mmCIF file of C-alpha atoms in Angstrom:
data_model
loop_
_atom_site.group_PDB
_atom_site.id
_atom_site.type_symbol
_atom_site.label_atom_id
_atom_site.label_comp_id
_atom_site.label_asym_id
_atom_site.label_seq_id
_atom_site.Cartn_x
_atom_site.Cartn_y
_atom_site.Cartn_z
ATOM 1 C CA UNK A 19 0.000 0.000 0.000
ATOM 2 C CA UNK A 20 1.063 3.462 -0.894
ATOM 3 C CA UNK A 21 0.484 6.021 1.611
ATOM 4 C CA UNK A 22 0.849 10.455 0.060
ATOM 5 C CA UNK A 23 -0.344 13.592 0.208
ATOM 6 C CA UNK A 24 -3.648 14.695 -0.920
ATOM 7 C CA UNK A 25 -4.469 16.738 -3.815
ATOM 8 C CA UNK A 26 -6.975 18.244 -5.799
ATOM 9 C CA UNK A 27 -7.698 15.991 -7.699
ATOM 10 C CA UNK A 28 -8.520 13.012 -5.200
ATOM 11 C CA UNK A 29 -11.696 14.480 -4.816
ATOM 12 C CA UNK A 30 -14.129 11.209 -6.130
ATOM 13 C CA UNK A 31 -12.221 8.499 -4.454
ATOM 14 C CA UNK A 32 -12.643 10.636 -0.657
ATOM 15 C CA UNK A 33 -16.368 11.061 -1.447
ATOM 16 C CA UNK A 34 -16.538 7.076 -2.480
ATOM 17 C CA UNK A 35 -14.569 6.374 0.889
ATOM 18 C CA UNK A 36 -16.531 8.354 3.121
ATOM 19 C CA UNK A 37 -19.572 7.441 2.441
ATOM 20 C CA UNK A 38 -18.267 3.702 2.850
ATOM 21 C CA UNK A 39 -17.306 4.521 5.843
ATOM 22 C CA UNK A 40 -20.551 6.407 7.032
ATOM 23 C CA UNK A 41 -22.438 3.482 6.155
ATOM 24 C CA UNK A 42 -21.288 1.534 9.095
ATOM 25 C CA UNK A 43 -22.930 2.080 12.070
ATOM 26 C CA UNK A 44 -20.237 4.260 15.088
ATOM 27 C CA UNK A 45 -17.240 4.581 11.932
ATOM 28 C CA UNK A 46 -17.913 8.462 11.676
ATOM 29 C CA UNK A 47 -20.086 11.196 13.269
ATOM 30 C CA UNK A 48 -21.895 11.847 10.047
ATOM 31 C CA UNK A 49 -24.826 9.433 8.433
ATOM 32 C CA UNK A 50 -23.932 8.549 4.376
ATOM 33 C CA UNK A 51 -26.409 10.617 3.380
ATOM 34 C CA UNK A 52 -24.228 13.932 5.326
ATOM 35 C CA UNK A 53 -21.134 12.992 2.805
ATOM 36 C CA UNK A 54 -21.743 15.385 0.391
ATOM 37 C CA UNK A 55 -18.540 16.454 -2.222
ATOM 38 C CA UNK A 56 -19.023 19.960 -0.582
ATOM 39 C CA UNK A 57 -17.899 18.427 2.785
ATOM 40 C CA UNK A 58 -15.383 16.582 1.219
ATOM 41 C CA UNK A 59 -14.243 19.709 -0.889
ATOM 42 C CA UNK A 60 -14.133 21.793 2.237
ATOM 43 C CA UNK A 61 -12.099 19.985 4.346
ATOM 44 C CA UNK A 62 -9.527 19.137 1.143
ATOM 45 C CA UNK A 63 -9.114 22.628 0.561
ATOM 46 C CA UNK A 64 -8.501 24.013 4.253
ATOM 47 C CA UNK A 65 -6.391 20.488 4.877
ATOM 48 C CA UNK A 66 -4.352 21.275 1.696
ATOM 49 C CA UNK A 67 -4.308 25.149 2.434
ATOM 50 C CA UNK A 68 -3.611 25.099 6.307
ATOM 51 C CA UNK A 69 -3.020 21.900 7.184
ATOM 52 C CA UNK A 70 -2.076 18.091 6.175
ATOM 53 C CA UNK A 71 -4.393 15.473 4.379
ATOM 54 C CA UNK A 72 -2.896 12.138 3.770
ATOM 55 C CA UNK A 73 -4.225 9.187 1.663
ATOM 56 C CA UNK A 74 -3.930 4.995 1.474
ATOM 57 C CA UNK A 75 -4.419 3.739 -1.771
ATOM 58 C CA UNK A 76 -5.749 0.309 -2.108
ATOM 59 C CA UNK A 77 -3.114 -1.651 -3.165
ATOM 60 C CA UNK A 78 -4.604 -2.760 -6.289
ATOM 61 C CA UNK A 79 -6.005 0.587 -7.787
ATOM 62 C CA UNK A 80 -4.649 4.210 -6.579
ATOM 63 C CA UNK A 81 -7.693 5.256 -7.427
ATOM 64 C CA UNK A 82 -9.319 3.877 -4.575
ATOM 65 C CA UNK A 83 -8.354 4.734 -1.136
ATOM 66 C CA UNK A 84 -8.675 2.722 1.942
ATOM 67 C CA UNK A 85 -7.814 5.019 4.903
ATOM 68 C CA UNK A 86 -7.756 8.862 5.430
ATOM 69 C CA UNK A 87 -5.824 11.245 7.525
ATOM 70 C CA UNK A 88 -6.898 15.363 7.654
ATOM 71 C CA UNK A 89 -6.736 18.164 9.975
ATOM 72 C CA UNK A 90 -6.030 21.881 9.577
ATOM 73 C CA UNK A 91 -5.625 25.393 11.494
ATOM 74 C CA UNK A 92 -8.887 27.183 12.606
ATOM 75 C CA UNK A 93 -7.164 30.310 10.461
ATOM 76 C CA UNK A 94 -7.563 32.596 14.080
ATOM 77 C CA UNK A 95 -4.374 33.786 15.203
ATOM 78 C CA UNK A 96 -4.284 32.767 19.203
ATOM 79 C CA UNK A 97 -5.262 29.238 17.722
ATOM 80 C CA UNK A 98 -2.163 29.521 14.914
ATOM 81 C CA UNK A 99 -0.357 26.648 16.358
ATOM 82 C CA UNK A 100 -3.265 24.174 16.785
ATOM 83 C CA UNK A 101 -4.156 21.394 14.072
ATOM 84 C CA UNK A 102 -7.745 20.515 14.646
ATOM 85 C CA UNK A 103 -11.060 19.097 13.115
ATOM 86 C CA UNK A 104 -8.659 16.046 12.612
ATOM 87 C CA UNK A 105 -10.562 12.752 11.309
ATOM 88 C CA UNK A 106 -9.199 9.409 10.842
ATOM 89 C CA UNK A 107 -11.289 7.084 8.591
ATOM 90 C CA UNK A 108 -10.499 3.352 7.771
ATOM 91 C CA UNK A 109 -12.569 1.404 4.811
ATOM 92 C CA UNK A 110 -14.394 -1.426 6.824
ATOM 93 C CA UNK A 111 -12.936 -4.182 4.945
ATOM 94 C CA UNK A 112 -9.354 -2.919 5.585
ATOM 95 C CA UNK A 113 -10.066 -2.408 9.434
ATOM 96 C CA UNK A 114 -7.913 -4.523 11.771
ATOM 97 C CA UNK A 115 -4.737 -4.582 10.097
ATOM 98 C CA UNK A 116 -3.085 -1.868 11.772
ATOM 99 C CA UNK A 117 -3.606 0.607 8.567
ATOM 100 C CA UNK A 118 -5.124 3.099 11.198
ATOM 101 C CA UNK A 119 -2.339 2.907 13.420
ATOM 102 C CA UNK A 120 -0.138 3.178 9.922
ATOM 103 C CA UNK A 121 -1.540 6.156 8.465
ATOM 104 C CA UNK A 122 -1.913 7.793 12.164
ATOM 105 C CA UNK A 123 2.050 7.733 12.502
ATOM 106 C CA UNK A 124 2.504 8.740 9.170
ATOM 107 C CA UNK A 125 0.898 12.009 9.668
ATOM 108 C CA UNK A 126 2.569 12.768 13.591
ATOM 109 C CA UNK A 127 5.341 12.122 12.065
ATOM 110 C CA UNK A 128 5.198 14.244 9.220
ATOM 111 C CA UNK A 129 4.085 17.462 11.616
ATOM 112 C CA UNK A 130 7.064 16.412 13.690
ATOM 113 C CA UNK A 131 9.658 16.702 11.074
ATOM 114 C CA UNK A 132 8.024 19.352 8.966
ATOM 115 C CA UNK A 133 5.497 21.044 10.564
ATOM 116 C CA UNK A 134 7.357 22.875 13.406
ATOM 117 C CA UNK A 135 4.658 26.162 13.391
ATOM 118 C CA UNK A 136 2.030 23.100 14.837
ATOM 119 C CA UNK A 137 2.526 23.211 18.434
ATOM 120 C CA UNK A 138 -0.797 20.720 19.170
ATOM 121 C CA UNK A 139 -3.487 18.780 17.490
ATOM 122 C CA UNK A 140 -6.515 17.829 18.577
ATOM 123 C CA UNK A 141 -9.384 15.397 18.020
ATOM 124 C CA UNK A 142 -12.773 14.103 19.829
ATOM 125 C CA UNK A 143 -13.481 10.531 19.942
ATOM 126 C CA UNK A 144 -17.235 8.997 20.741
ATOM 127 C CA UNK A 145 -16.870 7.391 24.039
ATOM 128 C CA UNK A 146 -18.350 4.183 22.711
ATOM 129 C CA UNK A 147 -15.620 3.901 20.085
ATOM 130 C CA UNK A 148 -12.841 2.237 22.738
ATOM 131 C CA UNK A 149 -10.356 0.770 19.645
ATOM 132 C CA UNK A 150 -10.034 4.778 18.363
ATOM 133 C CA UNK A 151 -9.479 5.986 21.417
ATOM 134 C CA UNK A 152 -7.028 3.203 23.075
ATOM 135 C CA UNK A 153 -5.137 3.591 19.666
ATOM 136 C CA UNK A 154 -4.380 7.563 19.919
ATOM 137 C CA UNK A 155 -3.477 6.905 23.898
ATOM 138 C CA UNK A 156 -0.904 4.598 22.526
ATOM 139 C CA UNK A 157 0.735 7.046 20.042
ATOM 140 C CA UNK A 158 0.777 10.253 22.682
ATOM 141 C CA UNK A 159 -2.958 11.340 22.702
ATOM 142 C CA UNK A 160 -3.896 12.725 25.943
ATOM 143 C CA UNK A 161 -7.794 12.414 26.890
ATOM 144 C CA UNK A 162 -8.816 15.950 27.856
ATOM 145 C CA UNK A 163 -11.971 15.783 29.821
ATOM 146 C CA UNK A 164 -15.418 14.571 28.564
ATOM 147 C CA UNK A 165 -18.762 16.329 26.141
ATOM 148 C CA UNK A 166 -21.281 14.929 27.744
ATOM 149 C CA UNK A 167 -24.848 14.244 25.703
ATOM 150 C CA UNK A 168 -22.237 15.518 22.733
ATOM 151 C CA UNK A 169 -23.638 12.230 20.385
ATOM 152 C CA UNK A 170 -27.063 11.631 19.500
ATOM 153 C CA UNK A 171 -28.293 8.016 18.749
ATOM 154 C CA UNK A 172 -31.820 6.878 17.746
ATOM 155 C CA UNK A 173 -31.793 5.343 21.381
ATOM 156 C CA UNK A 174 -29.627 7.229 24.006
ATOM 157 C CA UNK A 175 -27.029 9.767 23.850
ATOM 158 C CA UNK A 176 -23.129 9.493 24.468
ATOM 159 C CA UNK A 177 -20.445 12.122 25.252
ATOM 160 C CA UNK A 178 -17.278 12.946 22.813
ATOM 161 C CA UNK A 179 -13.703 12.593 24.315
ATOM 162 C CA UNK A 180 -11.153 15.294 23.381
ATOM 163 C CA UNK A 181 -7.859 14.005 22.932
ATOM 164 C CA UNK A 182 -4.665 16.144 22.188
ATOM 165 C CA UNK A 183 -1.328 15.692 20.969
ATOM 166 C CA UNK A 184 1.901 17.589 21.489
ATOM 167 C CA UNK A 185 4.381 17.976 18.950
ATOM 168 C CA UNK A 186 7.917 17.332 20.429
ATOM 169 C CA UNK A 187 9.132 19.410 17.933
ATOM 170 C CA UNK A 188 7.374 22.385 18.117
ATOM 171 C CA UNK A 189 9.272 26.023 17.719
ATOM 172 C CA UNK A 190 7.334 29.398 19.561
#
């Protein structure tokens, strides 16, 4: 499997993935029918503007992706060093195999080495979702406190975890 940068032009394959994803019951706050391309578009152009966004191609077509990596700055200056809105997303059939984990170092590690103005990113993990939350503990995730009643089921309601990370490498 390949692992890159974003661009542009990737625009089909991240609306095709996302809505994979979003058909699986707890994979990502938003419902299939929420994965618009004007979501997808929005967050490719602040990720590739302000930010990182890194793709997994399948390893049998690059035009299909199997796991997803964004985040990017608010664009408000007291917030300047802080990567946020950050989403991970894993195709279901690829889950388990440690691609998460994979494409999760892949980006620390390229803020580390290249993206010394980003000081701290952050995330928020459903409560129910123990895998995604034990998994950015284990890379240097920090749980933050708890939004209660933050997720809305058809049945109950759950809070959202924030999580942050600090990069080692960070220059003031």
């Amino acid at each position: 499997m390949r692992y890159r940068t974003a661009t542009p032009a990737d625009l089909d394959p991240l609306v095709k993935l996302y809505k994979t994803v979003a058909a699986v019951e707890g994979g990502i706050a938003r419902q299939e029918h929420e994965i618009t391309e004007d979501y997808i578009q929005n967050f490719l152009d602040k990720s590739l503007t302000n930010g990182l966004i890194i793709v997994g191609e399948h390893p049998k077509n690059e035009n299909e992706f199997i796991a997803e990596i964004h985040g990017y700055k608010a664009g408000i200056q007291v917030f300047d060093h802080v990567l946020g809105d950050v989403t991970l997303v894993v195709h279901p059939g690829f889950q388990g195999k440690k691609i998460g984990r994979t494409i999760l170092m892949i980006f620390l590690d390229e803020i580390a080495r290249t993206r010394l103005d980003i000081g701290r990113v952050e995330l928020i993990a459903r409560e129910s979702n123990e895998k995604a939350i034990a998994l950015y503990q284990s890379v240097g995730f920090l749980i933050e406190g708890r939004l209660e009643m933050r997720i809305k089921t058809a049945d109950h309601y759950e809070a959202d975890i924030p999580m942050g990370w600090q990069n080692p490498n960070y220059e003031l």
